[in-house]
Amino acid sequence: MAKVESELILPSTKVSSADYTNAAVIDIEPSESLPVPKCNGNFYKRNASDVVAIARAAFRSYKTKSVEFRRQQLKNLLRMFDENAKDMEDALKKDLGRHRQEASTLDVEYGRNEILKALMHLDEWTKPETPSKPLVNTLDKIRIYSDPYGVVLIISSWNFPINLVFTPLAGAIAGGNCVIIKPSELAEATAQLIAGLVPKYLDKECYQVYLGDATETAELLKERFDYIFFTGSTTVARIVHAAANKYLTPVTLELGGKSPVFIDKSADMEISVRRILWGKCSNAGQVCIAPDYILCTKEVQENFVSIATKVLKEWYGDDAQSSPDYCRIISDRHYNRLMNFLKDKRNIVIGGKSDAASRFIEPTILVDVNPNDPIMQEEVFGPILPIVTIENPYEAINFINAREKPLVIYVFTKKKATKDLFASNTSSGGLSINETLFHFSVDTLPFGGVGFSGMGAYHGKNSFDTFVHKKGTFDRDFATVTEKSTSFRYPPYSEIKTSFINGVMRPRKAIVPYKYIKPFLIFCLGIIFVIIVQLIYCHVSDKHFF
């Protein structure tokens, strides 16, 4: 643990050991002190143990339990976006060659909007929930409290390095947690910017940035966290999950996979091609929910290619490399991986040009792709779109179901029966009909994968729920009527008692839903009150009630 240089006085908590690994018992004593390691300006360059120790001590100080503290931190975070949006866009340009429109709409503004959403609903989200209760618990108080997990680790990916840090961070702050932020080292300019901005706007002990590559991340994962939120590849997710298992730490894994697109001939092809290509070409295809491959008939394939040729020329001109609207591949390693898919040029009908020096790969479409080809064995994560031909939607569904569950399935059709067919007979993180990427922006939809495409979900209220433990509470008074009504549980036991208890506990469908009972009782009491007042009035004035 970091050297203790200051103390925070707590009213009621004594932690007997500084080593959280062995801290199983907390003694409650008045006016005890808790050591807090002191932060300095270079706090995010400390070793992993020091960073986590600072956050652990800050969480034990209980300051993040205050809803007002959380609100102020979210306001500070929002101000950070307002004052530094241009710097964020510039960093994204350096890392990914991203145009301002993509940088703003897909990265910066999305993160900002998640913060706004958390601020708008903070009181509502943090308020204890009152669930329905069975008849046997009519006299009891039932509540669900949203408790923060504690010290949370957020490991972000490089492809949307602003969005994928601050969207989960907003939920973690709203939930009352302390957070260690690990940006991706591949988006170096953005990571350095985040490391510089966060301590200027947020509490330096509760929210820390930890920079480094795979070695530093491995050191960080040796520490004990209360929750881990990871965005990245399935390969690294296995490492993260294994590290979390040591302490049974709950995790959210936001991964990817091969998200298929099915198109039938009923779809509006002009619109469909534009929407699919936009989803594929945004950020040069480096999007976890980018269309990975297309399933369609030969007829639809020919129509798609014909329209795609015109659309890509309209968007990027004759030379996509000179277009200011087209991104670059993040690193040489990823560039070389993608180029391996283009070694066999027989299937290329559009694109195929590249430039290693600038890590440019032209939007490329492959036709008549064999399911056993290398490009169909892993997530593409780049601007290459293979087309596999099938005969009908049933064959497409069988093709999808024979593989790992994708993060999203895209279906382009006007037929309700086909939409229902995919909704009922496939399993994926999400299902998007006649559009790509946009489902990510709907904060009332949970966003997450299933199986190899991830576990857990976030966005909007789901982000808050991800970073809190739902603690059920049961509160019963000592009133005589309460005790008498539950005394059948005590010995000596009998058949009559058993029958009575089983009968009372048996679930029954309420004649009036529970949420309406209280208003109904208030209404009835109101009527009774009016009748009593009328009776008193009639008695005093010697008038008849009717």
Coordinates of C-alpha atoms in Angstrom, one line a residue:
M1 CA 0.0 0.0 0.0
A2 CA 1.2 3.5 -0.6
K3 CA 2.8 5.4 2.2
V4 CA 0.3 7.0 4.6
E5 CA 0.7 10.8 4.6
S6 CA -2.7 11.9 5.8
E7 CA -5.7 10.7 7.7
L8 CA -9.4 11.0 7.2
I9 CA -11.6 10.9 10.3
L10 CA -14.6 8.7 10.0
P11 CA -17.5 8.6 12.5
S12 CA -18.1 4.9 12.5
T13 CA -15.7 2.7 10.6
K14 CA -12.5 0.9 11.6
V15 CA -10.7 -1.3 9.1
S16 CA -8.3 -3.6 10.9
S17 CA -6.1 -4.3 7.9
A18 CA -4.8 -2.2 5.1
D19 CA -4.5 -5.3 2.9
Y20 CA -8.0 -5.6 1.3
T21 CA -7.2 -9.2 0.2
N22 CA -7.5 -10.3 3.8
A23 CA -10.0 -7.8 5.0
A24 CA -13.0 -9.9 5.8
V25 CA -14.2 -8.3 9.1
I26 CA -15.0 -4.6 9.7
D27 CA -15.4 -3.5 13.3
I28 CA -17.8 -0.7 14.1
E29 CA -16.4 1.8 16.6
P30 CA -17.0 5.5 17.0
S31 CA -14.5 8.2 15.9
E32 CA -11.8 5.9 14.4
S33 CA -9.4 7.1 11.8
L34 CA -8.8 5.5 8.4
P35 CA -5.4 6.1 6.6
V36 CA -5.6 7.7 3.1
P37 CA -2.6 7.8 0.8
K38 CA -1.8 11.2 -0.4
C39 CA -2.1 11.9 -4.2
N40 CA 0.3 14.2 -6.0
G41 CA 0.2 15.6 -9.6
N42 CA 1.7 12.5 -11.1
F43 CA -0.7 10.1 -9.3
Y44 CA -1.6 8.2 -12.5
K45 CA 2.1 7.2 -12.9
R46 CA 2.1 5.3 -9.6
N47 CA 2.4 1.6 -9.6
A48 CA -0.8 -0.5 -9.7
S49 CA -0.9 -1.3 -6.0
D50 CA -0.6 2.4 -5.0
V51 CA -3.3 3.5 -7.4
V52 CA -5.8 0.8 -6.2
A53 CA -4.9 1.6 -2.5
I54 CA -5.7 5.3 -3.0
A55 CA -9.1 4.4 -4.6
R56 CA -9.8 1.8 -1.9
A57 CA -9.2 4.3 0.9
A58 CA -11.2 6.9 -0.9
F59 CA -14.2 4.6 -1.2
R60 CA -13.9 3.6 2.5
S61 CA -14.2 7.3 3.3
Y62 CA -17.8 7.1 2.1
K63 CA -17.7 10.3 0.2
T64 CA -18.9 8.6 -3.0
K65 CA -22.0 7.5 -1.2
S66 CA -23.3 11.0 -1.2
V67 CA -25.6 11.6 -4.2
E68 CA -24.7 15.3 -4.1
F69 CA -21.0 14.3 -4.5
R70 CA -21.8 12.1 -7.5
R71 CA -23.9 14.9 -9.0
Q72 CA -21.0 17.4 -8.7
Q73 CA -18.5 14.9 -10.2
L74 CA -20.9 14.4 -13.2
K75 CA -21.2 18.1 -13.6
N76 CA -17.4 18.5 -13.6
L77 CA -17.2 15.7 -16.2
L78 CA -19.7 17.5 -18.3
R79 CA -17.8 20.7 -18.0
M80 CA -14.7 18.8 -19.1
F81 CA -16.4 17.9 -22.3
D82 CA -17.7 21.4 -22.9
E83 CA -14.3 22.9 -22.5
N84 CA -12.2 20.3 -24.3
A85 CA -14.3 18.9 -27.1
K86 CA -12.0 20.4 -29.7
D87 CA -8.9 18.8 -28.1
M88 CA -10.7 15.4 -28.0
E89 CA -11.5 15.7 -31.7
D90 CA -7.9 16.6 -32.5
A91 CA -6.6 13.6 -30.5
L92 CA -9.0 11.3 -32.5
K93 CA -7.7 12.8 -35.7
K94 CA -4.1 11.9 -34.6
D95 CA -4.9 8.4 -33.6
L96 CA -7.4 7.3 -36.3
G97 CA -7.4 10.1 -38.9
R98 CA -11.0 10.6 -38.1
H99 CA -13.1 13.5 -39.6
R100 CA -14.6 15.9 -37.1
Q101 CA -18.1 14.7 -37.9
E102 CA -17.4 11.1 -37.0
A103 CA -15.3 12.1 -34.0
S104 CA -18.0 14.4 -32.7
T105 CA -21.2 12.3 -33.3
L106 CA -19.8 8.8 -32.7
D107 CA -17.4 9.5 -29.9
V108 CA -17.4 12.8 -28.1
E109 CA -21.0 13.8 -28.2
Y110 CA -22.1 10.3 -27.3
G111 CA -20.0 10.3 -24.2
R112 CA -21.3 13.7 -23.3
N113 CA -24.9 12.7 -23.8
E114 CA -24.5 9.7 -21.4
I115 CA -23.2 12.1 -18.7
L116 CA -26.2 14.4 -19.3
K117 CA -28.6 11.4 -19.0
A118 CA -27.0 10.3 -15.7
L119 CA -27.4 13.9 -14.4
M120 CA -31.0 14.1 -15.5
H121 CA -32.0 10.9 -13.8
L122 CA -29.6 10.6 -10.9
D123 CA -32.2 11.2 -8.1
E124 CA -34.6 8.8 -9.8
W125 CA -32.0 6.0 -10.2
T126 CA -30.5 6.3 -6.7
K127 CA -33.9 6.3 -5.0
P128 CA -34.7 3.0 -3.2
E129 CA -37.1 0.9 -5.3
T130 CA -40.4 -0.4 -3.8
P131 CA -41.3 -3.7 -5.5
S132 CA -44.6 -5.5 -5.3
K133 CA -45.0 -7.9 -2.4
P134 CA -47.1 -11.0 -1.7
L135 CA -50.1 -11.0 0.6
V136 CA -48.2 -12.5 3.5
N137 CA -45.9 -9.4 3.5
T138 CA -48.6 -6.8 3.5
L139 CA -47.5 -5.3 6.8
D140 CA -43.8 -5.3 5.9
K141 CA -41.6 -2.7 4.2
I142 CA -39.8 -4.1 1.1
R143 CA -37.1 -2.0 -0.5
I144 CA -34.3 -2.5 -3.1
Y145 CA -31.2 -0.3 -2.5
S146 CA -28.6 0.4 -5.2
D147 CA -25.3 -0.1 -3.5
P148 CA -22.0 0.8 -5.2
Y149 CA -19.7 -2.1 -5.7
G150 CA -16.6 -0.2 -4.5
V151 CA -13.5 0.2 -6.6
V152 CA -14.2 -0.4 -10.3
L153 CA -11.7 -1.0 -13.1
I154 CA -12.7 0.2 -16.6
I155 CA -10.4 -1.1 -19.4
S156 CA -11.2 0.7 -22.6
S157 CA -10.6 -0.1 -26.3
W158 CA -8.9 2.1 -28.9
N159 CA -11.5 2.3 -31.6
F160 CA -13.8 4.8 -29.8
P161 CA -11.4 5.9 -27.0
I162 CA -13.5 8.7 -25.7
N163 CA -17.0 7.1 -25.8
L164 CA -15.7 3.7 -24.4
V165 CA -14.1 5.4 -21.4
F166 CA -16.7 8.0 -20.4
T167 CA -19.9 6.1 -21.2
P168 CA -19.3 3.4 -18.6
L169 CA -17.5 6.0 -16.3
A170 CA -20.8 8.1 -16.1
G171 CA -22.6 5.0 -14.9
A172 CA -19.9 4.1 -12.4
I173 CA -19.9 7.6 -11.0
A174 CA -23.7 7.8 -10.8
G175 CA -23.6 4.4 -9.0
G176 CA -21.2 5.8 -6.3
N177 CA -18.0 3.9 -7.1
C178 CA -14.4 4.8 -7.2
V179 CA -12.9 4.1 -10.6
I180 CA -9.5 3.2 -12.1
I181 CA -9.5 4.1 -15.8
K182 CA -7.2 2.2 -18.2
P183 CA -7.3 3.8 -21.7
S184 CA -5.9 1.8 -24.6
E185 CA -2.3 2.6 -25.3
L186 CA -2.9 2.2 -29.1
A187 CA -4.9 5.4 -29.2
E188 CA -1.9 7.2 -27.7
A189 CA -2.9 10.8 -28.2
T190 CA -6.4 10.3 -26.7
A191 CA -5.0 8.3 -23.8
Q192 CA -2.6 11.1 -22.9
L193 CA -5.3 13.6 -23.2
I194 CA -7.6 11.6 -20.9
A195 CA -4.8 11.2 -18.4
G196 CA -4.2 15.0 -18.3
L197 CA -7.9 16.0 -18.2
V198 CA -9.4 13.7 -15.6
P199 CA -7.4 14.8 -12.6
K200 CA -8.2 18.5 -13.5
Y201 CA -11.9 18.0 -13.3
L202 CA -12.6 14.9 -11.1
D203 CA -11.7 14.0 -7.5
K204 CA -8.1 12.8 -7.7
E205 CA -8.5 10.0 -5.2
C206 CA -11.8 8.6 -6.4
Y207 CA -11.1 8.6 -10.2
Q208 CA -7.6 7.8 -11.5
V209 CA -6.1 7.2 -14.9
Y210 CA -3.6 4.4 -15.2
L211 CA -1.5 4.5 -18.4
G212 CA 0.6 1.7 -19.9
D213 CA 0.6 -1.2 -22.3
A214 CA -0.1 -4.9 -21.9
T215 CA 2.6 -5.3 -19.2
E216 CA 1.0 -2.5 -17.0
T217 CA -2.5 -3.9 -17.6
A218 CA -1.3 -7.3 -16.4
E219 CA 0.0 -5.7 -13.2
L220 CA -3.3 -3.9 -12.7
L221 CA -5.2 -7.1 -13.1
K222 CA -3.2 -8.7 -10.2
E223 CA -5.0 -6.2 -7.9
R224 CA -8.3 -6.9 -6.3
F225 CA -11.3 -4.9 -7.7
D226 CA -15.0 -5.0 -6.9
Y227 CA -16.1 -4.8 -10.5
I228 CA -14.3 -4.9 -13.9
F229 CA -15.7 -3.4 -17.1
F230 CA -13.7 -4.4 -20.2
T231 CA -14.1 -3.5 -23.8
G232 CA -11.9 -5.3 -26.3
S233 CA -11.2 -8.6 -28.0
T234 CA -12.3 -12.1 -27.0
T235 CA -8.7 -13.1 -26.5
V236 CA -7.9 -10.4 -23.9
A237 CA -11.4 -10.9 -22.4
R238 CA -10.4 -14.4 -21.4
I239 CA -7.4 -13.0 -19.5
V240 CA -9.5 -10.4 -17.8
H241 CA -12.1 -13.0 -16.8
A242 CA -9.5 -15.3 -15.5
A243 CA -8.0 -12.5 -13.3
A244 CA -11.5 -11.6 -12.0
N245 CA -12.2 -15.2 -11.1
K246 CA -9.4 -15.2 -8.5
Y247 CA -11.6 -12.9 -6.3
L248 CA -14.9 -13.8 -7.8
T249 CA -15.1 -10.3 -9.1
P250 CA -18.2 -9.6 -11.3
V251 CA -17.4 -8.4 -14.8
T252 CA -18.9 -6.9 -17.9
L253 CA -17.2 -7.9 -21.1
E254 CA -18.1 -5.8 -24.2
L255 CA -16.6 -7.7 -27.1
G256 CA -17.5 -8.1 -30.7
G257 CA -17.7 -11.0 -33.1
K258 CA -18.9 -11.5 -36.7
S259 CA -22.1 -9.5 -36.9
P260 CA -24.0 -10.7 -40.1
V261 CA -26.2 -8.8 -42.4
F262 CA -29.1 -10.6 -44.1
I263 CA -30.7 -8.9 -47.2
D264 CA -33.7 -10.2 -49.1
K265 CA -35.0 -8.9 -52.4
S266 CA -38.0 -7.1 -50.8
A267 CA -35.6 -4.6 -49.2
D268 CA -35.2 -1.1 -50.7
M269 CA -31.7 -1.7 -52.1
E270 CA -30.7 1.9 -52.7
I271 CA -31.3 2.7 -49.0
S272 CA -30.0 -0.6 -47.7
V273 CA -26.7 -0.3 -49.5
R274 CA -26.1 3.2 -48.1
R275 CA -26.9 2.2 -44.6
I276 CA -24.8 -1.0 -44.7
L277 CA -21.8 0.8 -46.2
W278 CA -22.1 3.6 -43.8
G279 CA -21.9 1.0 -40.9
K280 CA -19.0 -0.7 -42.6
C281 CA -17.0 2.4 -43.6
S282 CA -17.4 4.4 -40.4
N283 CA -14.1 4.5 -38.6
A284 CA -12.8 2.4 -41.5
G285 CA -14.8 -0.6 -40.2
Q286 CA -13.1 -0.6 -36.8
V287 CA -16.4 -0.8 -34.9
C288 CA -17.5 -3.8 -32.8
I289 CA -20.9 -3.6 -34.3
A290 CA -19.8 -3.0 -37.9
P291 CA -21.5 -5.3 -40.5
D292 CA -19.0 -8.1 -40.7
Y293 CA -20.4 -10.1 -43.7
I294 CA -23.5 -10.3 -45.9
L295 CA -25.8 -13.2 -46.4
C296 CA -28.0 -12.9 -49.6
T297 CA -28.9 -14.5 -52.8
K298 CA -26.9 -14.2 -56.0
E299 CA -29.4 -11.8 -57.4
V300 CA -29.2 -9.5 -54.4
Q301 CA -25.4 -9.7 -54.4
E302 CA -25.2 -8.4 -58.0
N303 CA -27.6 -5.6 -57.2
F304 CA -25.7 -4.7 -54.0
V305 CA -22.4 -4.5 -55.8
S306 CA -23.8 -2.4 -58.6
I307 CA -25.2 0.2 -56.2
A308 CA -22.2 0.1 -53.9
T309 CA -19.9 1.1 -56.7
K310 CA -21.9 4.3 -57.2
V311 CA -22.3 5.1 -53.5
L312 CA -18.6 4.7 -52.6
K313 CA -17.6 7.0 -55.5
E314 CA -20.2 9.6 -54.3
W315 CA -18.9 9.5 -50.8
Y316 CA -15.1 9.3 -51.3
G317 CA -14.6 10.2 -55.0
D318 CA -12.2 8.2 -57.3
D319 CA -9.5 8.1 -54.7
A320 CA -10.6 7.3 -51.1
Q321 CA -7.1 7.8 -49.8
S322 CA -7.3 11.5 -50.5
S323 CA -10.7 11.8 -48.9
P324 CA -10.8 13.8 -45.6
D325 CA -13.8 11.7 -44.6
Y326 CA -12.1 8.3 -44.5
C327 CA -10.2 7.0 -41.4
R328 CA -7.0 5.0 -41.2
I329 CA -6.2 1.6 -39.5
I330 CA -5.0 2.1 -36.0
S331 CA -1.6 0.2 -36.1
D332 CA 0.7 -1.7 -38.4
R333 CA -0.2 -5.0 -36.8
H334 CA -3.9 -4.5 -37.5
Y335 CA -3.1 -3.3 -41.0
N336 CA -1.1 -6.4 -41.8
R337 CA -3.8 -8.7 -40.3
L338 CA -6.4 -7.1 -42.7
M339 CA -4.1 -7.3 -45.7
N340 CA -3.8 -11.1 -45.2
F341 CA -7.5 -11.3 -46.1
L342 CA -6.7 -9.7 -49.5
K343 CA -3.9 -11.9 -50.6
D344 CA -6.3 -13.8 -52.9
K345 CA -7.7 -11.1 -55.1
R346 CA -10.1 -13.3 -57.1
N347 CA -13.1 -12.4 -55.0
I348 CA -12.4 -8.6 -55.0
V349 CA -15.1 -6.7 -57.0
I350 CA -14.7 -3.3 -55.4
G351 CA -11.6 -1.7 -53.8
G352 CA -8.6 -3.6 -52.7
K353 CA -6.1 -0.7 -52.8
S354 CA -3.9 0.0 -49.8
D355 CA -0.9 2.0 -48.6
A356 CA 1.2 0.6 -45.7
A357 CA 2.9 3.9 -45.0
S358 CA -0.4 5.6 -44.0
R359 CA -2.1 2.4 -43.0
F360 CA -4.8 3.0 -45.6
I361 CA -7.1 0.2 -46.9
E362 CA -9.8 1.1 -49.4
P363 CA -13.4 0.1 -48.8
T364 CA -13.4 -3.4 -50.3
I365 CA -16.1 -5.9 -51.2
L366 CA -15.5 -9.6 -51.8
V367 CA -18.2 -11.7 -53.6
D368 CA -18.9 -15.4 -53.6
V369 CA -16.9 -15.9 -50.4
N370 CA -16.5 -19.5 -49.2
P371 CA -17.5 -20.0 -45.5
N372 CA -14.1 -21.7 -45.0
D373 CA -12.1 -18.7 -46.3
P374 CA -9.7 -17.1 -43.7
I375 CA -11.9 -13.9 -43.6
M376 CA -14.8 -15.9 -42.3
Q377 CA -12.8 -17.4 -39.4
E378 CA -12.4 -14.2 -37.3
E379 CA -14.0 -10.8 -36.9
V380 CA -12.9 -8.5 -39.8
F381 CA -12.7 -5.2 -37.9
G382 CA -11.8 -3.3 -40.9
P383 CA -13.2 -1.9 -44.2
I384 CA -13.5 -5.3 -46.0
L385 CA -17.0 -6.7 -46.6
P386 CA -17.3 -10.3 -47.7
I387 CA -20.6 -11.6 -49.2
V388 CA -21.7 -15.2 -48.8
T389 CA -24.5 -16.4 -51.0
I390 CA -27.5 -18.3 -49.6
E391 CA -30.9 -19.2 -51.0
N392 CA -33.4 -18.1 -48.4
P393 CA -33.7 -16.8 -44.8
Y394 CA -33.9 -20.3 -43.3
E395 CA -30.5 -21.1 -44.7
A396 CA -29.2 -17.7 -43.4
I397 CA -30.5 -18.5 -39.9
N398 CA -28.9 -21.9 -40.0
F399 CA -25.6 -20.3 -41.1
I400 CA -25.7 -17.8 -38.3
N401 CA -26.7 -20.3 -35.6
A402 CA -23.9 -22.7 -36.6
R403 CA -21.4 -20.1 -35.4
E404 CA -20.6 -18.1 -32.2
K405 CA -23.4 -15.7 -31.2
P406 CA -22.7 -12.3 -32.7
L407 CA -23.0 -8.9 -31.0
V408 CA -25.7 -7.9 -33.4
I409 CA -27.6 -9.3 -36.4
Y410 CA -28.8 -6.9 -39.1
V411 CA -31.8 -7.8 -41.2
F412 CA -32.9 -5.8 -44.3
T413 CA -36.4 -6.7 -45.4
K414 CA -39.9 -5.3 -45.7
K415 CA -41.5 -8.7 -44.7
K416 CA -42.8 -8.9 -41.2
A417 CA -42.6 -12.7 -41.3
T418 CA -38.9 -12.5 -42.0
K419 CA -38.3 -10.0 -39.2
D420 CA -40.2 -12.3 -36.8
L421 CA -38.3 -15.3 -38.1
F422 CA -34.9 -13.8 -37.2
A423 CA -36.2 -12.4 -33.9
S424 CA -37.5 -15.8 -32.8
N425 CA -34.9 -18.1 -34.1
T426 CA -31.5 -16.5 -33.6
S427 CA -29.5 -15.4 -30.5
S428 CA -27.4 -12.3 -30.5
G429 CA -26.5 -9.3 -28.4
G430 CA -29.0 -7.2 -30.4
L431 CA -31.1 -7.3 -33.5
S432 CA -31.4 -4.3 -35.8
I433 CA -33.8 -4.2 -38.7
N434 CA -33.2 -2.1 -41.8
E435 CA -30.4 0.0 -40.1
T436 CA -26.8 -0.4 -38.9
L437 CA -25.1 1.1 -35.8
F438 CA -28.0 3.2 -34.7
H439 CA -29.2 0.8 -32.0
F440 CA -26.1 1.7 -30.1
S441 CA -27.4 5.3 -29.7
V442 CA -30.7 4.3 -28.1
D443 CA -29.9 4.6 -24.4
T444 CA -33.1 2.8 -23.3
L445 CA -31.9 -0.3 -25.1
P446 CA -29.4 -2.5 -23.2
F447 CA -26.2 -2.8 -25.2
G448 CA -24.1 -5.9 -24.8
G449 CA -23.3 -9.3 -26.1
V450 CA -24.0 -12.9 -25.4
G451 CA -21.6 -15.8 -25.4
F452 CA -18.4 -15.0 -27.3
S453 CA -19.7 -11.5 -28.0
G454 CA -19.7 -10.6 -24.4
M455 CA -21.6 -10.6 -21.1
G456 CA -23.5 -7.8 -19.3
A457 CA -25.0 -4.6 -20.8
Y458 CA -24.9 -0.9 -20.4
H459 CA -26.1 2.5 -21.8
G460 CA -28.5 4.9 -19.9
K461 CA -30.1 3.3 -16.9
N462 CA -28.4 0.0 -17.8
S463 CA -25.0 1.6 -17.1
F464 CA -26.1 2.7 -13.6
D465 CA -27.5 -0.8 -12.9
T466 CA -24.3 -2.4 -14.1
F467 CA -22.2 -0.7 -11.5
V468 CA -24.5 -1.2 -8.5
H469 CA -25.5 -4.2 -6.4
K470 CA -29.3 -4.4 -6.0
K471 CA -29.6 -5.0 -2.2
G472 CA -33.0 -6.3 -1.2
T473 CA -34.2 -5.2 2.3
F474 CA -36.9 -6.5 4.5
D475 CA -38.3 -4.4 7.4
R476 CA -40.8 -5.7 9.9
D477 CA -42.1 -3.9 12.9
F478 CA -42.7 -5.2 16.5
A479 CA -46.5 -4.4 16.5
T480 CA -48.7 -7.0 18.2
V481 CA -50.9 -7.5 15.1
T482 CA -47.8 -8.3 13.0
E483 CA -46.5 -10.8 15.5
K484 CA -49.9 -12.5 15.9
S485 CA -50.4 -12.8 12.2
T486 CA -47.1 -14.6 11.8
S487 CA -47.1 -16.7 15.0
F488 CA -48.2 -19.8 13.1
R489 CA -44.5 -20.4 12.2
Y490 CA -43.5 -21.2 15.8
P491 CA -43.5 -24.6 17.4
P492 CA -45.3 -26.7 18.3
Y493 CA -46.0 -27.5 14.7
S494 CA -49.3 -29.0 13.5
E495 CA -51.1 -29.9 10.3
I496 CA -53.4 -26.9 10.7
K497 CA -50.4 -24.5 11.0
T498 CA -48.7 -26.1 8.0
S499 CA -51.9 -25.8 5.8
F500 CA -52.4 -22.2 6.9
I501 CA -48.8 -21.1 6.2
N502 CA -48.7 -22.8 2.8
G503 CA -52.0 -21.2 1.9
V504 CA -50.9 -17.7 2.9
M505 CA -47.6 -18.1 1.0
R506 CA -49.0 -19.4 -2.2
P507 CA -48.7 -16.9 -5.1
R508 CA -52.0 -15.4 -6.2
K509 CA -52.8 -13.0 -9.0
A510 CA -53.9 -9.8 -7.4
I511 CA -57.4 -8.6 -8.1
V512 CA -56.0 -5.1 -7.9
P513 CA -52.3 -4.7 -8.8
Y514 CA -50.2 -3.8 -5.8
K515 CA -49.2 -0.4 -7.2
Y516 CA -52.9 0.6 -7.2
I517 CA -53.7 -0.6 -3.7
K518 CA -52.3 2.4 -1.9
P519 CA -54.1 5.0 -4.2
F520 CA -57.3 2.9 -3.9
L521 CA -57.1 2.8 -0.1
I522 CA -56.5 6.6 0.0
F523 CA -59.5 7.1 -2.3
C524 CA -61.7 4.9 0.0
L525 CA -60.5 6.8 3.1
G526 CA -61.3 10.1 1.4
I527 CA -64.8 8.9 0.7
I528 CA -65.2 7.8 4.3
F529 CA -63.8 11.1 5.6
V530 CA -66.3 13.0 3.4
I531 CA -69.2 10.9 4.7
I532 CA -68.1 11.5 8.3
V533 CA -67.9 15.2 7.8
Q534 CA -71.3 15.2 6.2
L535 CA -72.7 13.2 9.1
I536 CA -71.2 15.6 11.6
Y537 CA -72.5 18.6 9.7
C538 CA -76.0 17.1 9.5
H539 CA -75.9 16.3 13.2
V540 CA -74.8 19.9 14.2
S541 CA -77.2 21.6 11.8
D542 CA -80.1 19.2 12.6
K543 CA -80.4 18.4 8.9
H544 CA -81.0 15.0 7.2
F545 CA -78.0 13.4 5.4
F546 CA -80.2 12.5 2.4

